Coordinates of N, CA and C and ligand atoms in Angstrom, one line a residue:
X287 N -34.8 52.3 257.4 CA -33.4 52.3 256.9 C -33.4 53.0 255.5
X288 N -32.3 53.6 255.2 CA -32.1 54.2 253.9 C -32.4 53.3 252.8
X289 N -33.2 53.8 251.8 CA -33.7 52.9 250.7 C -32.5 52.3 249.9
X290 N -31.4 53.0 249.7 CA -30.3 52.4 249.0 C -29.7 51.2 249.7
X291 N -29.7 51.2 251.0 CA -29.1 50.2 251.8 C -29.9 49.0 252.1
X292 N -31.2 49.1 252.0 CA -32.2 48.1 252.4 C -31.9 46.7 251.8
X293 N -31.5 46.5 250.5 CA -31.4 45.2 250.0 C -30.1 44.5 250.6
X294 N -29.2 45.1 251.3 CA -27.9 44.6 251.6 C -27.7 44.2 253.1
X295 N -26.7 43.3 253.3 CA -26.2 43.0 254.6 C -24.8 43.6 254.9
X296 N -24.1 44.0 253.8 CA -22.8 44.6 253.9 C -22.5 45.5 252.7
X297 N -21.7 46.5 253.0 CA -21.2 47.4 252.0 C -19.7 47.4 252.0
X298 N -19.1 47.1 250.8 CA -17.6 47.0 250.7 C -17.1 48.2 249.9
X299 N -16.3 49.0 250.5 CA -15.8 50.2 249.8 C -14.4 50.0 249.3
X300 N -14.2 50.6 248.1 CA -12.8 50.8 247.6 C -12.3 52.1 248.4
X301 N -11.0 52.3 248.4 CA -10.4 53.4 249.1 C -10.1 54.6 248.2
X302 N -9.0 54.3 247.3 CA -8.5 55.4 246.5 C -9.5 55.9 245.5
X303 N -9.9 57.2 245.6 CA -10.9 57.7 244.6 C -12.3 57.6 245.1
X304 N -12.6 56.9 246.2 CA -13.9 56.7 246.7 C -14.0 57.4 248.1
X305 N -13.1 57.1 249.0 CA -13.1 57.6 250.3 C -12.3 58.9 250.4
X306 N -11.2 58.9 249.6 CA -10.3 60.0 249.6 C -9.7 60.2 248.2
X307 N -9.2 61.3 247.9 CA -8.7 61.6 246.5 C -7.3 61.2 246.2
X308 N -6.9 60.0 246.8 CA -5.5 59.6 246.5 C -5.3 59.2 245.0
X309 N -6.5 58.9 244.3 CA -6.4 58.6 242.9 C -5.6 59.7 242.2
X310 N -5.8 60.9 242.6 CA -5.0 62.0 242.0 C -3.5 61.9 242.2
X311 N -3.2 61.5 243.5 CA -1.7 61.4 243.8 C -1.1 60.2 243.1
X312 N -1.9 59.1 242.9 CA -1.4 58.0 242.1 C -1.1 58.5 240.7
X313 N -2.0 59.2 240.2 CA -1.9 59.8 238.8 C -0.6 60.6 238.7
X314 N -0.4 61.5 239.6 CA 0.7 62.4 239.5 C 2.0 61.6 239.6
X315 N 2.1 60.7 240.5 CA 3.3 59.9 240.7 C 3.6 59.0 239.5
X316 N 2.6 58.4 238.9 CA 2.8 57.6 237.7 C 3.2 58.4 236.5
X317 N 2.6 59.6 236.4 CA 2.9 60.5 235.3 C 4.4 60.9 235.3
X318 N 4.9 61.3 236.5 CA 6.3 61.6 236.6 C 7.2 60.5 236.3
X319 N 6.8 59.3 236.8 CA 7.6 58.1 236.5 C 7.6 57.8 235.0
X320 N 6.4 57.8 234.4 CA 6.3 57.5 233.0 C 7.2 58.4 232.2
X321 N 7.1 59.7 232.5 CA 7.9 60.7 231.7 C 9.4 60.5 231.8
X322 N 9.8 60.0 233.0 CA 11.3 59.7 233.1 C 11.7 58.6 232.1
X323 N 10.7 57.8 231.7 CA 11.0 56.7 230.8 C 10.6 57.0 229.4
X324 N 10.2 58.3 229.1 CA 9.9 58.7 227.8 C 8.5 58.2 227.3
X325 N 7.7 57.8 228.3 CA 6.3 57.3 227.9 C 5.3 58.4 228.2
X326 N 4.5 58.7 227.1 CA 3.5 59.7 227.2 C 2.4 59.2 228.2
X327 N 1.9 60.1 229.1 CA 1.0 59.7 230.1 C -0.1 60.7 230.3
X328 N -1.3 60.4 230.2 CA -2.4 61.4 230.4 C -3.5 60.8 231.2
X329 N -4.5 61.7 231.5 CA -5.7 61.2 232.3 C -6.4 60.0 231.7
X330 N -6.5 60.0 230.3 CA -7.2 58.9 229.7 C -6.5 57.6 229.9
X331 N -5.1 57.6 229.8 CA -4.4 56.4 230.1 C -4.5 56.0 231.5
X332 N -4.5 57.0 232.4 CA -4.5 56.8 233.8 C -5.8 56.0 234.2
X333 N -6.9 56.3 233.5 CA -8.2 55.6 233.7 C -8.0 54.1 233.8
X334 N -7.1 53.6 232.9 CA -6.9 52.1 232.8 C -6.1 51.6 234.0
X335 N -5.4 52.5 234.7 CA -4.6 52.1 235.8 C -5.4 52.1 237.2
X336 N -6.5 52.8 237.2 CA -7.2 52.9 238.5 C -7.6 51.5 238.9
X337 N -7.3 51.2 240.2 CA -7.7 49.9 240.8 C -6.7 48.8 240.5
X338 N -5.8 49.1 239.6 CA -4.8 48.1 239.2 C -3.6 48.1 240.2
X339 N -3.1 47.0 240.6 CA -2.0 47.0 241.6 C -0.7 47.6 241.0
X340 N 0.3 47.8 241.9 CA 1.4 48.6 241.6 C 2.2 48.0 240.4
X341 N 2.6 46.7 240.5 CA 3.4 46.2 239.4 C 2.6 46.0 238.1
X342 N 1.3 45.8 238.3 CA 0.4 45.7 237.1 C 0.3 47.0 236.4
X343 N 0.2 48.1 237.1 CA 0.2 49.4 236.6 C 1.5 49.7 235.8
X344 N 2.6 49.4 236.5 CA 3.9 49.6 235.9 C 4.1 48.9 234.5
X345 N 3.6 47.6 234.5 CA 3.7 46.8 233.3 C 2.9 47.5 232.2
X346 N 1.7 48.1 232.5 CA 0.9 48.7 231.5 C 1.6 50.0 230.9
X347 N 2.3 50.7 231.8 CA 3.0 51.9 231.4 C 4.2 51.5 230.5
X348 N 5.0 50.5 231.0 CA 6.2 50.2 230.2 C 5.9 49.5 228.9
X349 N 4.7 49.0 228.8 CA 4.3 48.4 227.5 C 4.4 49.4 226.3
X350 N 4.3 50.7 226.7 CA 4.4 51.7 225.6 C 5.9 52.1 225.4
X351 N 6.8 51.5 226.1 CA 8.2 51.9 225.9 C 8.9 50.9 225.0
X352 N 9.8 51.4 224.1 CA 10.5 50.5 223.3 C 11.6 49.7 224.0
X353 N 12.0 50.2 225.2 CA 13.1 49.6 226.0 C 12.6 48.2 226.6
X354 N 13.6 47.4 226.9 CA 13.3 46.1 227.6 C 13.9 46.4 229.0
X355 N 13.1 45.9 230.0 CA 13.5 46.2 231.4 C 13.7 44.8 232.1
X356 N 14.7 44.8 233.0 CA 14.9 43.6 233.8 C 13.9 43.6 235.0
X357 N 13.8 42.5 235.6 CA 12.9 42.5 236.8 C 13.4 43.5 237.9
X358 N 14.7 43.5 238.0 CA 15.3 44.4 239.0 C 15.0 45.9 238.7
X359 N 15.1 46.2 237.4 CA 14.8 47.6 236.9 C 13.4 47.9 237.2
X360 N 12.5 47.0 236.9 CA 11.1 47.2 237.2 C 10.8 47.5 238.6
X361 N 11.4 46.6 239.5 CA 11.2 46.8 240.9 C 11.7 48.2 241.4
X362 N 12.8 48.6 240.8 CA 13.4 49.9 241.2 C 12.4 51.0 240.8
X363 N 11.8 50.9 239.6 CA 10.9 51.9 239.1 C 9.6 52.0 239.9
X364 N 9.2 50.8 240.3 CA 8.0 50.7 241.2 C 8.3 51.4 242.5
X365 N 9.5 51.1 243.0 CA 9.9 51.8 244.3 C 9.9 53.3 244.2
X366 N 10.5 53.7 243.0 CA 10.6 55.2 242.8 C 9.2 55.8 242.8
X367 N 8.3 55.2 242.1 CA 6.9 55.7 242.0 C 6.3 55.8 243.4
X368 N 6.6 54.7 244.2 CA 5.9 54.6 245.5 C 6.5 55.7 246.5
X369 N 7.9 55.9 246.3 CA 8.5 57.0 247.2 C 7.8 58.3 246.9
X370 N 7.6 58.6 245.6 CA 7.0 59.9 245.3 C 5.5 59.9 245.8
X371 N 4.8 58.8 245.6 CA 3.4 58.7 246.1 C 3.4 58.9 247.6
X372 N 4.3 58.3 248.4 CA 4.3 58.4 249.8 C 4.6 59.8 250.3
X373 N 5.4 60.5 249.5 CA 5.8 61.9 249.8 C 4.5 62.7 249.6
X374 N 3.8 62.4 248.5 CA 2.6 63.2 248.2 C 1.5 63.1 249.2
X375 N 1.4 61.8 249.8 CA 0.3 61.6 250.8 C 0.7 61.9 252.2
X376 N 2.0 62.3 252.4 CA 2.5 62.3 253.8 C 1.8 63.4 254.6
X377 N 1.2 64.4 254.0 CA 0.5 65.4 254.8 C -1.0 65.2 254.9
X378 N -1.4 64.0 254.5 CA -2.9 63.7 254.6 C -3.4 63.7 256.0
X379 N -4.7 64.1 256.1 CA -5.3 64.2 257.4 C -6.8 64.0 257.2
X380 N -7.6 63.9 258.3 CA -9.0 63.8 258.1 C -9.7 64.8 257.2
X381 N -9.0 65.9 257.0 CA -9.6 66.9 256.0 C -9.5 66.4 254.6
X382 N -8.8 65.3 254.3 CA -8.7 64.8 253.0 C -9.8 63.8 252.7
X383 N -10.7 63.5 253.6 CA -11.8 62.6 253.3 C -12.7 63.3 252.3
X384 N -13.1 62.6 251.3 CA -14.0 63.2 250.3 C -15.4 63.5 250.9
X385 N -16.1 64.5 250.4 CA -17.4 64.9 250.9 C -18.3 63.7 251.0
X386 N -19.0 63.5 252.1 CA -19.9 62.4 252.3 C -19.4 61.1 252.7
X387 N -18.0 61.0 252.7 CA -17.4 59.6 253.0 C -17.8 59.2 254.4
X388 N -17.6 60.0 255.4 CA -17.9 59.6 256.8 C -19.4 59.4 257.0
X389 N -20.2 60.3 256.4 CA -21.6 60.1 256.5 C -22.1 58.8 255.9
X390 N -21.5 58.4 254.8 CA -21.8 57.1 254.1 C -21.5 56.0 255.0
X391 N -20.3 56.0 255.6 CA -19.9 54.9 256.5 C -20.8 54.9 257.7
X392 N -21.2 56.0 258.3 CA -22.0 56.1 259.4 C -23.5 55.7 259.1
X393 N -23.9 55.9 257.9 CA -25.3 55.5 257.4 C -25.3 54.0 257.4
X394 N -24.2 53.3 256.9 CA -24.1 51.9 256.9 C -24.2 51.3 258.3
X395 N -23.4 51.9 259.2 CA -23.4 51.5 260.6 C -24.7 51.6 261.2
X396 N -25.4 52.8 261.0 CA -26.7 53.0 261.6 C -27.7 52.0 261.1
X397 N -27.5 51.5 259.8 CA -28.5 50.6 259.2 C -28.2 49.2 259.7
X398 N -27.1 49.0 260.5 CA -26.8 47.7 261.0 C -26.0 46.8 260.0
X399 N -25.5 47.4 259.0 CA -24.7 46.6 258.0 C -23.3 46.5 258.4
X400 N -22.7 45.4 257.9 CA -21.2 45.2 258.0 C -20.5 46.1 257.0
X401 N -19.3 46.6 257.4 CA -18.6 47.5 256.5 C -17.2 47.0 256.2
X402 N -16.9 46.8 254.9 CA -15.6 46.3 254.5 C -14.9 47.3 253.7
X403 N -13.6 47.1 253.6 CA -12.8 47.9 252.6 C -12.0 47.0 251.8
X404 N -12.0 47.2 250.5 CA -11.2 46.4 249.5 C -10.3 47.2 248.7
X405 N -9.0 47.3 249.1 CA -8.1 48.1 248.3 C -6.9 47.3 248.0
X406 N -6.4 47.3 246.7 CA -5.2 46.6 246.4 C -3.9 47.4 246.7
X407 N -4.1 48.5 247.4 CA -2.9 49.3 247.7 C -2.2 48.8 249.0
X408 N -0.8 48.8 248.8 CA 0.0 48.4 250.0 C 0.0 49.6 251.0
X409 N -0.5 50.7 250.6 CA -0.5 51.9 251.5 C -1.8 52.1 252.2
X410 N -2.8 51.1 252.0 CA -4.1 51.3 252.4 C -4.2 51.6 253.9
X411 N -3.6 50.7 254.8 CA -3.7 50.9 256.2 C -3.1 52.3 256.6
X412 N -2.0 52.7 256.0 CA -1.4 54.0 256.3 C -2.4 55.1 256.0
X413 N -3.0 55.0 254.8 CA -3.9 56.1 254.4 C -5.2 56.1 255.4
X414 N -5.7 54.9 255.7 CA -6.8 54.9 256.6 C -6.5 55.5 258.0
X415 N -5.2 55.3 258.4 CA -4.8 55.8 259.7 C -4.7 57.4 259.6
X416 N -4.1 57.9 258.5 CA -4.0 59.3 258.4 C -5.4 60.0 258.3
X417 N -6.3 59.3 257.7 CA -7.7 59.8 257.6 C -8.5 59.7 258.9
X418 N -7.9 58.8 259.8 CA -8.6 58.6 261.1 C -9.8 57.8 261.1
X419 N -9.9 56.9 260.1 CA -11.2 56.1 259.9 C -11.0 54.6 260.0
X420 N -9.8 54.1 260.4 CA -9.5 52.7 260.5 C -10.6 51.9 261.3
X421 N -11.0 52.5 262.4 CA -12.0 51.9 263.3 C -13.4 51.8 262.7
X422 N -13.6 52.4 261.6 CA -15.0 52.4 261.1 C -15.2 51.1 260.2
X423 N -14.2 50.3 260.0 CA -14.4 49.1 259.1 C -14.4 47.9 260.0
X424 N -15.3 46.9 259.6 CA -15.3 45.6 260.3 C -14.1 44.8 259.8
X425 N -13.8 45.0 258.5 CA -12.7 44.2 257.9 C -12.1 44.9 256.8
X426 N -10.7 44.9 256.7 CA -10.0 45.6 255.6 C -9.2 44.5 254.8
X427 N -9.4 44.4 253.5 CA -8.6 43.6 252.7 C -7.7 44.5 251.9
X428 N -6.4 44.3 252.1 CA -5.4 45.1 251.3 C -4.5 44.1 250.5
X429 N -3.5 44.6 249.9 CA -2.7 43.8 248.9 C -2.1 42.6 249.6
X430 N -1.8 42.7 250.9 CA -1.1 41.6 251.6 C -2.0 40.4 251.7
X431 N -3.3 40.5 251.6 CA -4.2 39.4 251.9 C -4.8 38.7 250.6
X432 N -4.3 39.1 249.4 CA -4.8 38.5 248.2 C -3.7 38.2 247.2
X433 N -4.0 37.2 246.3 CA -3.0 36.8 245.3 C -3.3 37.6 244.0
X434 N -4.5 37.8 243.7 CA -4.9 38.4 242.4 C -5.6 39.8 242.7
X435 N -5.1 40.8 241.9 CA -5.8 42.1 242.1 C -7.0 42.2 241.2
X436 N -7.6 43.4 241.3 CA -8.8 43.7 240.5 C -8.3 43.7 239.0
X437 N -9.1 43.2 238.1 CA -10.5 43.0 238.1 C -10.9 41.5 238.6
X438 N -9.9 40.8 239.1 CA -10.3 39.5 239.6 C -11.2 39.7 240.8
X439 N -12.2 38.8 241.0 CA -13.1 39.0 242.1 C -12.6 38.7 243.5
X440 N -11.4 38.1 243.6 CA -10.8 37.6 244.9 C -11.0 38.6 246.0
X441 N -10.6 39.9 245.8 CA -10.6 40.9 246.9 C -11.9 41.1 247.5
X442 N -13.0 41.2 246.6 CA -14.3 41.5 247.1 C -14.9 40.2 247.8
X443 N -14.5 39.0 247.2 CA -15.0 37.8 247.8 C -14.4 37.5 249.2
X444 N -13.1 37.9 249.3 CA -12.4 37.8 250.6 C -13.1 38.7 251.6
X445 N -13.4 39.9 251.2 CA -14.0 40.8 252.2 C -15.4 40.3 252.6
X446 N -16.2 39.8 251.7 CA -17.5 39.2 252.0 C -17.4 38.0 252.9
X447 N -16.4 37.1 252.6 CA -16.3 35.9 253.5 C -15.8 36.3 254.9
X448 N -14.9 37.3 255.0 CA -14.5 37.7 256.3 C -15.6 38.4 257.1
X449 N -16.5 39.1 256.4 CA -17.6 39.7 257.0 C -18.7 38.8 257.3
X450 N -18.6 37.5 256.8 CA -19.6 36.5 257.1 C -20.9 36.8 256.3
X451 N -20.8 37.4 255.1 CA -22.0 37.8 254.3 C -21.9 37.2 252.9
X452 N -23.0 36.7 252.4 CA -22.9 36.1 251.0 C -22.7 37.3 250.0
X453 N -22.0 37.0 248.9 CA -21.7 38.1 247.9 C -23.0 38.7 247.4
X454 N -24.1 37.9 247.3 CA -25.3 38.4 246.7 C -25.9 39.5 247.6
X455 N -25.5 39.5 248.9 CA -26.1 40.5 249.9 C -25.1 41.7 250.1
X456 N -24.1 41.8 249.2 CA -23.2 42.9 249.3 C -23.3 44.0 248.2
X457 N -23.1 45.2 248.6 CA -23.0 46.3 247.7 C -21.5 46.7 247.7
X458 N -20.9 46.7 246.5 CA -19.5 47.2 246.3 C -19.5 48.6 245.8
X459 N -18.6 49.4 246.3 CA -18.5 50.8 245.9 C -17.2 51.1 245.3
X460 N -17.1 51.5 244.0 CA -15.9 51.6 243.3 C -15.8 52.8 242.3
X461 N -14.6 53.4 242.1 CA -14.5 54.5 241.1 C -13.7 54.0 239.9
X462 N -13.3 52.7 239.9 CA -12.4 52.2 238.8 C -13.2 51.2 237.9
X463 N -12.9 51.2 236.6 CA -13.5 50.2 235.7 C -13.1 48.8 236.2
X464 N -11.8 48.6 236.5 CA -11.3 47.3 237.0 C -12.0 46.9 238.3
X465 N -12.3 47.9 239.1 CA -12.9 47.6 240.4 C -14.4 47.2 240.3
X466 N -15.1 47.9 239.4 CA -16.5 47.5 239.1 C -16.5 46.1 238.5
X467 N -15.6 45.8 237.6 CA -15.6 44.5 237.0 C -15.3 43.4 238.1
X468 N -14.5 43.7 239.1 CA -14.2 42.8 240.2 C -15.5 42.6 241.0
X469 N -16.2 43.6 241.3 CA -17.5 43.5 242.1 C -18.5 42.7 241.3
X470 N -18.6 42.9 240.1 CA -19.6 42.2 239.3 C -19.2 40.7 239.2
X471 N -17.9 40.4 239.0 CA -17.4 39.1 238.9 C -17.6 38.3 240.2
X472 N -17.7 39.1 241.3 CA -17.9 38.5 242.6 C -19.4 38.2 242.9
X473 N -20.2 38.6 242.0 CA -21.7 38.4 242.1 C -22.4 39.4 243.0
X474 N -21.8 40.6 243.1 CA -22.3 41.6 244.0 C -23.0 42.7 243.1
X475 N -23.7 43.6 243.8 CA -24.2 44.8 243.1 C -23.1 45.9 243.2
X476 N -22.9 46.6 242.0 CA -21.9 47.6 242.0 C -22.4 49.0 241.9
X477 N -22.0 49.8 242.9 CA -22.3 51.2 242.8 C -21.0 52.0 242.4
X478 N -21.1 52.6 241.2 CA -20.0 53.3 240.7 C -19.9 54.7 241.2
X479 N -18.7 55.2 241.4 CA -18.5 56.6 241.8 C -17.7 57.3 240.6
X480 N -18.4 58.2 240.0 CA -17.8 58.9 238.8 C -18.7 59.1 237.7
X481 N -18.3 58.7 236.5 CA -19.0 59.0 235.2 C -19.6 57.7 234.7
X482 N -21.0 57.7 234.5 CA -21.7 56.5 234.0 C -21.2 56.1 232.6
X483 N -20.6 57.0 231.8 CA -20.1 56.7 230.5 C -18.8 55.9 230.6
X484 N -18.1 56.0 231.7 CA -16.9 55.3 232.0 C -17.2 53.9 232.7
X485 N -18.0 54.0 233.7 CA -18.3 52.9 234.6 C -19.5 52.1 234.1
X486 N -19.4 51.6 232.8 CA -20.6 51.1 232.1 C -21.1 49.8 232.7
X487 N -20.3 49.1 233.5 CA -20.7 47.8 234.0 C -21.4 48.0 235.4
X488 N -21.3 49.2 236.0 CA -21.9 49.4 237.3 C -23.5 49.4 237.2
X489 N -24.1 48.9 238.3 CA -25.6 48.8 238.3 C -26.1 50.2 238.5
X490 N -25.4 51.1 239.2 CA -25.8 52.5 239.2 C -24.6 53.3 239.5
X491 N -24.6 54.6 239.2 CA -23.4 55.5 239.3 C -23.9 56.8 239.9
X492 N -23.1 57.2 240.9 CA -23.3 58.6 241.5 C -22.0 59.3 241.4
X493 N -22.0 60.7 241.4 CA -20.8 61.4 241.3 C -19.8 61.3 242.5
X494 N -20.4 61.1 243.6 CA -19.5 61.0 244.8 C -20.3 60.5 246.0
X495 N -19.6 60.2 247.1 CA -20.3 59.6 248.3 C -21.3 60.6 248.9
X496 N -21.1 61.9 248.5 CA -22.1 62.9 249.1 C -23.5 62.6 248.5
X497 N -23.6 61.7 247.5 CA -24.9 61.3 247.0 C -25.3 59.9 247.4
X498 N -24.5 59.3 248.3 CA -24.7 57.9 248.7 C -26.1 57.6 249.3
X499 N -26.6 58.5 250.1 CA -27.8 58.2 250.8 C -29.1 58.6 250.0
X500 N -28.8 59.2 248.8 CA -30.0 59.5 248.0 C -30.7 58.2 247.6
X501 N -32.0 58.3 247.4 CA -32.7 57.1 246.9 C -32.3 56.8 245.5
X502 N -31.9 55.5 245.2 CA -31.4 55.2 243.9 C -32.5 55.3 242.8
Ligands
LIG247 C1 -5.3 51.4 244.2 C2 -5.2 52.5 243.2 C3 -4.2 52.1 242.1 C4 -2.9 51.8 242.7 C5 -3.1 50.5 243.6 C6 -1.8 50.1 244.3 O1 -6.1 50.3 243.7 O2 -6.5 52.6 242.6 O3 -4.1 53.3 241.3 O4 -1.9 51.5 241.7 O5 -4.0 50.9 244.6 O6 -1.4 51.1 245.2 P1 0.0 51.0 246.0 O7 -0.2 52.1 247.1 O8 0.2 49.6 246.6 O9 1.1 51.4 245.0
LIG248 MG1 -10.3 53.4 243.4

């Protein structure tokens, strides 16, 4: 078995920014929304939104606005962002899988490990379908199955329990600071995807899933 996978019985992947580059589309959709509200929005601010659910992200953006918003106005803004996001992802296909994503999933399968997906996105199943990889997961936890988003550990704990594996035997794979925090709070090992200077809580960090099967 691949040395990275040897200590584990399950691997639980995040979706946006790990399997496919939808993190970019979330960024573009939030940026446009923020600017309609006169809120400055850049890549550095976006880093705090990665892995955070839709309403939580909106609250963080509107915190920089001097305006007060009613609940109805907030829901309308969240819908507007989602309509733009759905438009941006509407042409996605298996060609939008990030390099190494399918190979990483197949390496887990070949090693006899359970494979989970933990995404707080309400669009997770639609994205998996467009990528053509829904069948590669033993269990998918999306926004509908949890009460608390990342960095709360609930989503990774739910995935582990549905997979029938103890958290200590799970490797979580995440590109977001909040996601890595969720994995660690769940008592799992965290493999970060991205920059080690950003994902400081991760046990190890690789630039992308194309490095997944390298020996840690
Ligand atoms: C993922 C992304 C976040 C996004 C969240 C909710 O965790 O990393 O950037 O805000 O999903 O996505 P949704 O598709 O439900 O708006
Ligand atoms: Mg992510």
